[in-house]
Coordinates of C-alpha atoms in Angstrom, one line a residue:
Chain E
M1 CA 0.0 0.0 0.0
F2 CA 2.9 2.3 0.7
F3 CA 3.9 2.2 -3.0
V4 CA 0.3 2.5 -4.2
V5 CA -0.1 5.7 -2.2
L6 CA 3.2 7.1 -3.6
T7 CA 2.3 6.4 -7.2
P8 CA 1.2 9.5 -9.1
R9 CA -2.4 9.1 -10.6
E10 CA -1.1 9.5 -14.2
W11 CA 0.8 6.2 -14.0
V12 CA -2.1 4.1 -15.3
A13 CA 0.1 1.2 -16.3
A14 CA 1.6 0.9 -12.8
F15 CA -1.9 0.8 -11.3
A16 CA -2.8 -2.0 -13.7
G17 CA 0.3 -3.8 -12.5
Y18 CA -0.7 -3.5 -8.9
A19 CA -4.2 -4.7 -9.7
L20 CA -2.9 -7.7 -11.6
V21 CA -0.5 -8.7 -8.7
L22 CA -3.4 -8.4 -6.2
T23 CA -5.8 -10.4 -8.4
V24 CA -3.3 -13.2 -8.8
S25 CA -2.7 -13.2 -5.1
L26 CA -6.4 -13.4 -4.3
A27 CA -6.8 -16.3 -6.8
V28 CA -3.8 -18.1 -5.4
A29 CA -5.1 -17.7 -1.8
K30 CA -8.5 -19.0 -3.1
V31 CA -10.4 -16.0 -1.5
P32 CA -14.1 -16.4 -2.5
F33 CA -15.2 -13.9 -5.1
R34 CA -18.2 -13.1 -3.0
R35 CA -16.0 -12.1 -0.1
V36 CA -14.0 -9.7 -2.3
L37 CA -17.3 -8.1 -3.6
V38 CA -18.6 -7.7 0.0
G39 CA -15.3 -6.1 0.9
L40 CA -15.5 -3.7 -2.0
T41 CA -18.9 -2.4 -0.8
I42 CA -17.2 -0.5 2.0
E43 CA -15.9 2.0 -0.6
I44 CA -19.3 3.0 -1.9
P45 CA -19.4 6.3 0.0
F46 CA -16.0 7.2 -1.6
V47 CA -17.3 6.1 -5.0
L48 CA -20.3 8.5 -4.7
F49 CA -18.0 11.3 -3.7
A50 CA -15.6 10.5 -6.6
V51 CA -18.5 10.4 -9.2
L52 CA -19.3 14.0 -8.2
L53 CA -15.8 15.3 -8.8
P54 CA -15.9 15.5 -12.7
F55 CA -19.0 17.7 -12.5
V56 CA -17.9 20.1 -9.8
G57 CA -14.2 20.3 -10.7
P58 CA -12.4 23.2 -12.4
P59 CA -13.5 24.4 -15.9
P60 CA -15.5 21.7 -17.8
D61 CA -13.0 21.3 -20.6
G62 CA -12.9 17.6 -21.3
V63 CA -15.1 14.8 -22.6
G64 CA -18.8 15.6 -22.7
G65 CA -18.2 18.9 -20.8
L66 CA -16.6 17.1 -17.8
S67 CA -13.7 18.5 -15.8
I68 CA -10.4 16.8 -16.8
A69 CA -8.9 17.6 -13.4
G70 CA -12.1 16.3 -11.7
L71 CA -11.8 13.0 -13.8
W72 CA -8.2 12.5 -12.7
A73 CA -9.1 13.2 -9.0
A74 CA -12.0 10.7 -9.2
W75 CA -9.8 8.1 -10.8
N76 CA -7.1 8.7 -8.1
I77 CA -9.6 8.1 -5.3
L78 CA -11.3 5.1 -7.0
I79 CA -8.2 3.2 -7.9
K80 CA -6.3 3.8 -4.6
A81 CA -9.4 3.0 -2.5
S82 CA -10.1 -0.2 -4.5
L83 CA -6.5 -1.4 -4.3
G84 CA -6.6 -0.7 -0.6
V85 CA -9.7 -2.6 0.0
L86 CA -8.4 -5.5 -2.1
T87 CA -5.2 -5.6 0.0
A88 CA -7.2 -5.5 3.3
T89 CA -9.5 -8.3 2.1
L90 CA -6.5 -10.4 1.1
L91 CA -4.9 -9.8 4.5
S92 CA -8.0 -10.5 6.5
A93 CA -8.8 -13.6 4.5
T94 CA -5.4 -15.2 4.8
T95 CA -4.2 -14.1 8.3
L96 CA -5.8 -14.9 11.6
P97 CA -6.2 -12.0 14.1
V98 CA -3.8 -13.9 16.4
D99 CA -1.1 -13.9 13.7
L100 CA -1.7 -10.3 12.9
V101 CA -0.9 -9.4 16.5
A102 CA 2.1 -11.7 16.5
G103 CA 3.3 -10.0 13.3
L104 CA 2.9 -6.5 14.9
Q105 CA 4.9 -7.8 17.9
S106 CA 7.7 -9.1 15.6
L107 CA 7.7 -5.6 13.9
R108 CA 8.6 -4.1 17.3
M109 CA 5.2 -2.5 18.1
P110 CA 5.3 -1.1 21.7
T111 CA 4.6 -3.9 24.2
S112 CA 1.7 -2.2 25.9
V113 CA -0.1 -1.8 22.5
V114 CA 0.6 -5.5 21.7
A115 CA -0.7 -6.5 25.1
I116 CA -3.9 -4.5 24.6
L117 CA -4.5 -6.0 21.1
T118 CA -3.7 -9.6 22.4
F119 CA -6.3 -9.2 25.2
F120 CA -8.8 -7.6 22.7
V121 CA -8.5 -10.6 20.3
R122 CA -8.8 -13.0 23.2
Y123 CA -11.8 -11.4 25.0
V124 CA -13.9 -9.9 22.2
D125 CA -15.8 -13.1 21.9
V126 CA -16.2 -13.5 25.6
V127 CA -17.7 -10.0 25.9
A128 CA -19.8 -10.4 22.8
D129 CA -21.3 -13.7 24.2
Q130 CA -22.0 -11.9 27.5
Y131 CA -23.8 -9.1 25.6
T132 CA -25.8 -11.7 23.6
R133 CA -26.9 -13.5 26.8
M134 CA -27.9 -10.1 28.3
R135 CA -30.0 -9.2 25.2
V136 CA -31.7 -12.6 25.2
A137 CA -32.5 -12.2 29.0
Q138 CA -34.0 -8.8 28.2
Q139 CA -36.0 -10.1 25.2
V140 CA -37.5 -13.1 27.1
R141 CA -38.9 -10.6 29.6
G142 CA -40.7 -8.7 26.8
M143 CA -38.3 -5.9 25.9
R144 CA -38.6 -4.6 22.3
S145 CA -35.4 -3.1 21.3
T146 CA -37.0 -1.0 18.5
S147 CA -38.9 1.2 20.9
P148 CA -37.2 4.4 22.2
R149 CA -38.4 3.3 25.7
S150 CA -35.8 0.5 25.5
W151 CA -32.9 3.0 25.2
P152 CA -32.4 3.5 28.9
V153 CA -32.4 -0.3 29.3
I154 CA -29.9 -0.7 26.6
A155 CA -27.7 2.0 28.1
S156 CA -27.8 0.4 31.6
G157 CA -27.1 -3.0 30.0
L158 CA -24.0 -1.6 28.3
A159 CA -23.0 0.0 31.6
A160 CA -23.3 -3.4 33.4
L161 CA -21.3 -5.0 30.6
F162 CA -18.6 -2.4 31.1
V163 CA -18.5 -3.0 34.8
R164 CA -18.3 -6.8 34.3
S165 CA -15.5 -6.4 31.7
Y166 CA -13.7 -4.1 34.1
E167 CA -14.0 -6.7 36.9
R168 CA -12.9 -9.4 34.5
G169 CA -9.9 -7.3 33.7
E170 CA -9.0 -7.2 37.4
R171 CA -9.4 -11.0 37.7
V172 CA -7.3 -11.5 34.6
H173 CA -4.6 -9.3 36.1
L174 CA -4.6 -11.4 39.2
A175 CA -4.1 -14.5 37.1
L176 CA -1.3 -12.8 35.2
V177 CA 0.6 -11.7 38.3
S178 CA 0.1 -15.2 39.8
R179 CA 2.1 -16.6 36.9
G180 CA 4.9 -14.1 37.1
Y181 CA 3.7 -11.4 34.7
D182 CA 6.0 -8.3 34.9
G183 CA 4.5 -6.1 32.2
K184 CA 5.6 -7.9 29.0
L185 CA 4.0 -10.7 27.1
P186 CA 6.3 -13.5 25.8
A187 CA 7.6 -13.0 22.3
P188 CA 5.7 -14.9 19.6
P189 CA 7.4 -17.9 18.0
A190 CA 9.9 -16.6 15.4
G191 CA 8.8 -16.6 11.8
R192 CA 10.5 -19.2 9.6
A193 CA 12.5 -18.0 6.6
H194 CA 10.0 -19.2 4.1
S195 CA 7.1 -17.4 5.7
W196 CA 9.2 -14.2 5.6
A197 CA 9.9 -14.9 1.9
I198 CA 6.2 -15.4 1.2
A199 CA 5.3 -12.2 3.1
A200 CA 7.9 -10.3 1.1
V201 CA 6.5 -11.3 -2.4
L202 CA 3.8 -8.6 -2.5
P203 CA 5.9 -5.6 -1.3
V204 CA 8.7 -6.6 -3.6
C205 CA 6.4 -6.8 -6.7
A206 CA 4.9 -3.4 -5.7
A207 CA 8.4 -2.0 -5.4
V208 CA 9.4 -3.3 -8.8
I209 CA 6.3 -1.9 -10.5
F210 CA 6.9 1.5 -8.8
G211 CA 10.5 1.4 -10.0
I212 CA 9.5 0.7 -13.6
G213 CA 6.9 3.5 -13.2
L214 CA 9.7 5.9 -12.0
M215 CA 11.8 5.1 -15.1
T216 CA 9.0 5.1 -17.7
Q217 CA 6.7 7.7 -16.1
W218 CA 3.6 5.7 -16.9
Chain W
M1 CA 5.8 -28.5 55.4
V2 CA 4.8 -27.0 52.0
I3 CA 2.5 -24.4 53.4
E4 CA 2.5 -22.9 56.9
L5 CA 0.3 -20.0 58.1
R6 CA 0.8 -18.6 61.6
G7 CA -1.7 -16.1 63.1
V8 CA -2.7 -14.6 59.8
D9 CA -5.2 -11.6 60.0
Y10 CA -6.5 -9.8 57.1
T11 CA -9.0 -6.9 57.0
Y12 CA -10.3 -5.4 53.7
P13 CA -10.0 -1.6 53.3
D14 CA -13.8 -1.3 53.9
G15 CA -13.3 -2.7 57.4
T16 CA -14.5 -6.3 56.7
A17 CA -12.4 -8.8 58.7
A18 CA -11.8 -11.6 56.2
L19 CA -9.2 -13.7 58.2
R20 CA -8.7 -13.8 62.0
D21 CA -5.8 -15.5 63.5
V22 CA -5.6 -18.3 60.9
S23 CA -2.9 -20.9 61.5
L24 CA -2.5 -24.1 59.5
S25 CA 0.1 -26.3 57.9
I26 CA 0.0 -28.6 54.8
A27 CA 2.5 -31.3 54.4
R28 CA 3.9 -32.5 51.0
D29 CA 1.5 -34.7 48.9
E30 CA -1.5 -33.9 51.1
R31 CA -4.8 -33.1 49.4
V32 CA -6.8 -30.7 51.5
A33 CA -10.3 -29.3 51.0
L34 CA -11.0 -25.7 52.2
L35 CA -14.7 -25.6 53.0
G36 CA -17.1 -23.0 54.3
P37 CA -20.0 -20.8 53.4
N38 CA -19.8 -17.9 50.9
G39 CA -17.9 -14.9 52.4
A40 CA -16.1 -17.2 54.9
G41 CA -12.6 -16.0 53.7
K42 CA -11.7 -19.0 51.6
T43 CA -10.5 -17.0 48.5
T44 CA -8.8 -14.4 50.7
L45 CA -6.8 -17.2 52.3
A46 CA -5.9 -18.7 48.9
L47 CA -4.7 -15.3 47.6
H48 CA -2.4 -15.0 50.6
L49 CA -0.6 -18.2 49.6
N50 CA 1.0 -16.7 46.5
G51 CA 1.4 -13.2 47.9
V52 CA -1.3 -11.5 45.8
L53 CA -2.6 -10.3 49.1
E54 CA 0.0 -9.3 51.7
T55 CA -0.4 -10.4 55.3
Q56 CA -1.2 -7.6 57.7
E57 CA -0.5 -9.7 60.7
G58 CA 1.2 -13.1 61.1
E59 CA 3.2 -14.9 58.5
V60 CA 2.8 -17.2 55.5
R61 CA 5.6 -19.7 54.6
V62 CA 5.8 -21.6 51.4
A63 CA 8.3 -24.5 51.2
G64 CA 9.9 -23.1 54.4
R65 CA 10.5 -19.5 53.1
R66 CA 8.5 -16.6 54.4
V67 CA 6.3 -14.9 51.7
E68 CA 7.4 -11.3 51.4
R69 CA 8.4 -8.9 48.7
S70 CA 11.8 -10.4 48.2
T71 CA 10.5 -13.9 47.8
L72 CA 7.4 -13.1 45.8
R73 CA 8.7 -14.3 42.5
D74 CA 9.7 -17.7 43.8
T75 CA 6.5 -18.0 45.8
R76 CA 4.4 -17.5 42.6
R77 CA 6.3 -20.2 40.8
Q78 CA 5.9 -22.6 43.7
V79 CA 2.1 -21.9 44.3
G80 CA 0.1 -22.7 41.2
M81 CA -3.1 -20.8 41.4
V82 CA -6.1 -22.0 39.4
F83 CA -8.9 -19.5 39.3
Q84 CA -12.6 -20.3 39.3
D85 CA -13.4 -19.0 35.8
P86 CA -11.1 -20.5 33.2
D87 CA -11.7 -17.5 31.0
D88 CA -9.9 -15.3 33.5
Q89 CA -7.0 -17.7 33.5
L90 CA -6.6 -18.4 29.8
F91 CA -5.7 -15.0 28.2
M92 CA -3.2 -16.0 25.5
P93 CA -4.3 -16.6 21.9
T94 CA -3.5 -20.4 21.9
V95 CA -3.6 -23.1 24.5
A96 CA 0.2 -23.8 24.1
Q97 CA 1.1 -20.1 24.4
D98 CA -1.0 -19.9 27.6
V99 CA 0.6 -23.0 29.1
A100 CA 4.0 -21.6 28.2
F101 CA 3.2 -18.2 29.8
G102 CA 4.3 -19.1 33.4
P103 CA 7.5 -21.0 32.5
T104 CA 8.6 -18.3 30.1
N105 CA 8.1 -15.5 32.7
F106 CA 10.1 -17.5 35.3
E107 CA 12.7 -18.4 32.7
L108 CA 12.4 -22.1 33.4
P109 CA 14.3 -24.5 31.1
D110 CA 12.7 -26.7 28.3
V111 CA 9.5 -24.7 27.9
P112 CA 8.1 -26.8 24.9
G113 CA 8.7 -30.0 26.9
R114 CA 7.0 -28.6 29.9
V115 CA 4.0 -27.5 27.8
Q116 CA 3.6 -30.9 26.3
R117 CA 4.0 -32.7 29.6
A118 CA 1.5 -30.4 31.4
L119 CA -1.1 -30.8 28.6
D120 CA -0.6 -34.6 28.5
A121 CA -1.1 -34.7 32.3
V122 CA -4.6 -33.3 32.0
G123 CA -5.4 -35.2 28.8
M124 CA -5.4 -32.1 26.6
G125 CA -2.3 -32.8 24.5
A126 CA -4.3 -32.7 21.3
V127 CA -5.6 -29.1 21.7
A128 CA -2.2 -27.3 22.1
Q129 CA -2.7 -25.1 19.0
R130 CA -6.4 -24.4 19.5
A131 CA -7.8 -21.1 20.8
P132 CA -9.1 -21.3 24.4
H133 CA -12.5 -20.0 23.5
H134 CA -13.0 -22.8 21.0
L135 CA -12.8 -25.4 23.8
S136 CA -15.7 -26.7 26.0
F137 CA -15.9 -25.4 29.6
G138 CA -14.6 -28.7 31.0
Q139 CA -11.7 -28.7 28.6
R140 CA -10.8 -25.1 29.5
R141 CA -10.8 -26.0 33.2
R142 CA -8.3 -28.8 32.5
V143 CA -6.2 -26.5 30.4
A144 CA -6.3 -23.9 33.2
I145 CA -4.7 -26.6 35.5
A146 CA -2.1 -27.3 32.8
T147 CA -1.1 -23.6 32.8
V148 CA 0.2 -23.9 36.4
L149 CA 1.4 -27.5 36.2
S150 CA 3.9 -26.4 33.6
M151 CA 5.7 -24.4 36.3
D152 CA 6.2 -27.5 38.4
P153 CA 4.6 -25.9 41.5
E154 CA 5.1 -27.2 45.0
I155 CA 1.3 -26.9 45.6
L156 CA -1.7 -26.5 43.4
V157 CA -4.4 -24.2 44.8
L158 CA -7.7 -24.7 43.1
D159 CA -10.7 -22.3 43.5
E160 CA -14.0 -24.1 43.0
P161 CA -12.6 -26.7 40.5
S162 CA -15.8 -28.6 40.0
S163 CA -18.2 -25.6 39.6
N164 CA -20.3 -25.4 36.4
L165 CA -19.1 -28.8 35.1
D166 CA -21.5 -31.4 33.8
P167 CA -21.3 -34.8 35.6
A168 CA -19.0 -36.4 33.0
S169 CA -16.6 -33.5 33.0
R170 CA -16.6 -33.4 36.8
R171 CA -15.7 -37.1 36.9
E172 CA -12.9 -36.6 34.3
L173 CA -11.5 -33.7 36.3
A174 CA -11.6 -35.7 39.5
E175 CA -9.6 -38.5 37.6
V176 CA -7.1 -35.9 36.4
L177 CA -6.6 -34.4 39.8
E178 CA -6.3 -37.8 41.4
S179 CA -3.6 -38.8 38.9
L180 CA -1.4 -35.7 39.7
D181 CA 1.5 -36.2 42.0
V182 CA 1.3 -32.7 43.7
T183 CA 0.2 -31.2 47.0
M184 CA -3.3 -29.7 46.6
L185 CA -5.5 -27.2 48.4
M186 CA -9.0 -27.1 47.0
V187 CA -11.5 -24.3 47.8
T188 CA -14.9 -25.9 47.2
H189 CA -18.6 -26.0 48.1
D190 CA -18.8 -29.4 46.4
L191 CA -18.7 -31.7 49.5
L192 CA -18.8 -34.9 47.5
F193 CA -15.9 -33.8 45.4
A194 CA -14.0 -33.1 48.6
W195 CA -15.1 -36.6 49.9
Q196 CA -13.7 -38.2 46.8
L197 CA -10.4 -36.4 46.6
C198 CA -9.3 -34.9 49.9
P199 CA -8.7 -37.0 53.0
R200 CA -8.4 -33.8 55.0
S201 CA -10.7 -30.8 55.3
I202 CA -10.4 -27.4 56.8
V203 CA -13.6 -25.4 57.5
L204 CA -13.4 -21.7 57.6
S205 CA -16.3 -19.6 58.9
E206 CA -16.3 -15.8 59.4
G207 CA -12.5 -15.8 58.9
R208 CA -11.7 -18.4 61.5
I209 CA -10.7 -22.0 61.2
R210 CA -13.5 -24.0 62.9
Y211 CA -12.5 -27.5 61.9
D212 CA -9.3 -29.1 60.7
G213 CA -9.4 -32.9 60.4
S214 CA -10.7 -35.9 58.5
T215 CA -13.1 -35.2 55.6
H216 CA -14.9 -38.5 56.3
E217 CA -15.5 -37.7 59.9
L218 CA -16.8 -34.3 59.1
L219 CA -19.2 -35.4 56.3
T220 CA -20.6 -38.3 58.3
D221 CA -21.4 -36.1 61.3
A222 CA -24.7 -34.4 60.8
E223 CA -24.3 -32.2 63.8
L224 CA -20.9 -30.9 62.7
L225 CA -22.2 -30.2 59.2
A226 CA -25.2 -28.3 60.6
R227 CA -22.9 -26.3 62.9
F228 CA -20.8 -25.1 60.0
R229 CA -23.7 -24.5 57.6
L230 CA -22.5 -27.2 55.3
E231 CA -25.0 -29.4 53.5
L232 CA -24.8 -32.5 51.3
P233 CA -27.0 -32.6 48.2
Y234 CA -30.6 -33.6 48.8
G235 CA -31.0 -37.3 49.5
V236 CA -27.3 -38.0 50.1
I237 CA -26.3 -39.6 53.4
L238 CA -22.6 -40.6 53.7
R239 CA -21.5 -43.4 56.0
T240 CA -17.9 -44.1 57.1
D241 CA -18.0 -47.5 55.4
D242 CA -18.7 -45.7 52.0
V243 CA -15.0 -44.9 51.9

């Protein structure tokens, strides 16, 4: 993504190269097409904004009275957003949250941030389950969550969830110190050479395409 | 003696006296049940054993050494604390990482070997790479025990080990605990679990030790049970020849 963002919008061939590399990667990783499409829907607000640009941009001097500068700006937003979403989809489809956190730790992310992310990944399901049980308990006693009268109930439910999570945090801390925790989590298992090599394929391809773009200016 | 308490008092900041003049000792390889009604001070006592709560009066000794700031690290390795809710105990992304957590912190040798042996001891060797939240409650409880077994503790302190388990998981846990060659202190309300596993029981009530002796004598004496507000499940009457 670093190279995609750096690439000037006029280098159309370079963007085609990035898209090709990502498409091949998605195919190799066997990411379902439907998942890619669902991922792309997140950029709809940006698309709507980009579509407006050719109409509201500086002097309408181009095709069909549209603004050339506006067309370029719209293209810039569309292609970079799409490539970004494709990259994020590829990452989330091929990497477990646990491995993402381990990766950040290997990349020397501050230990407190890694600890917070580790606990988030571990406990998000526990808290979500608790919330679901609470909602079911509310519904079986006749609460309709669509009515504004339910808002105070939802608010107090969330407050209770916060207090329970806080208390759980304290208990987890007790369990941590009981086993010798002194502020840092153990390092994740070191990545093997071939996993580093696989991880390097995409950035290296992007760098090569960017390099060719630099030389040819397209 | 693995554990020795002499004249331990503890009062919470809100003024509640949780422990009053508690003295007891536990010898190597003993399995002891700590019984008593809710609020009797059982968990407070357990938290003194590994120094999470500091004594205000009296002293706690683990393997002959007094628990104080300078010995805290050793104490925590020697006292394996298993909490009631396994979700509080299992905080790492995978089972193996969680079992390795203690040995890594204490810089113990052969961490992978320890992890494997601890998981095998509780019959959970096959789930090492699974995420804790994908296990059943009974499996999580057993993994929680493995997380402290991997530190080779002198004593295992278990808080309500049989709570919320279905009968089969409860039996499996009892078999696992019975197979372990380690001193054990078990905080429990489950009198039949204590009957099955712990020859000795200590009853705590309002922060004081009210009984320290044979579990069988305690649970077959209706008068004693009533005095300490302990009750067997409906319909159960234990006799000394049930042993």
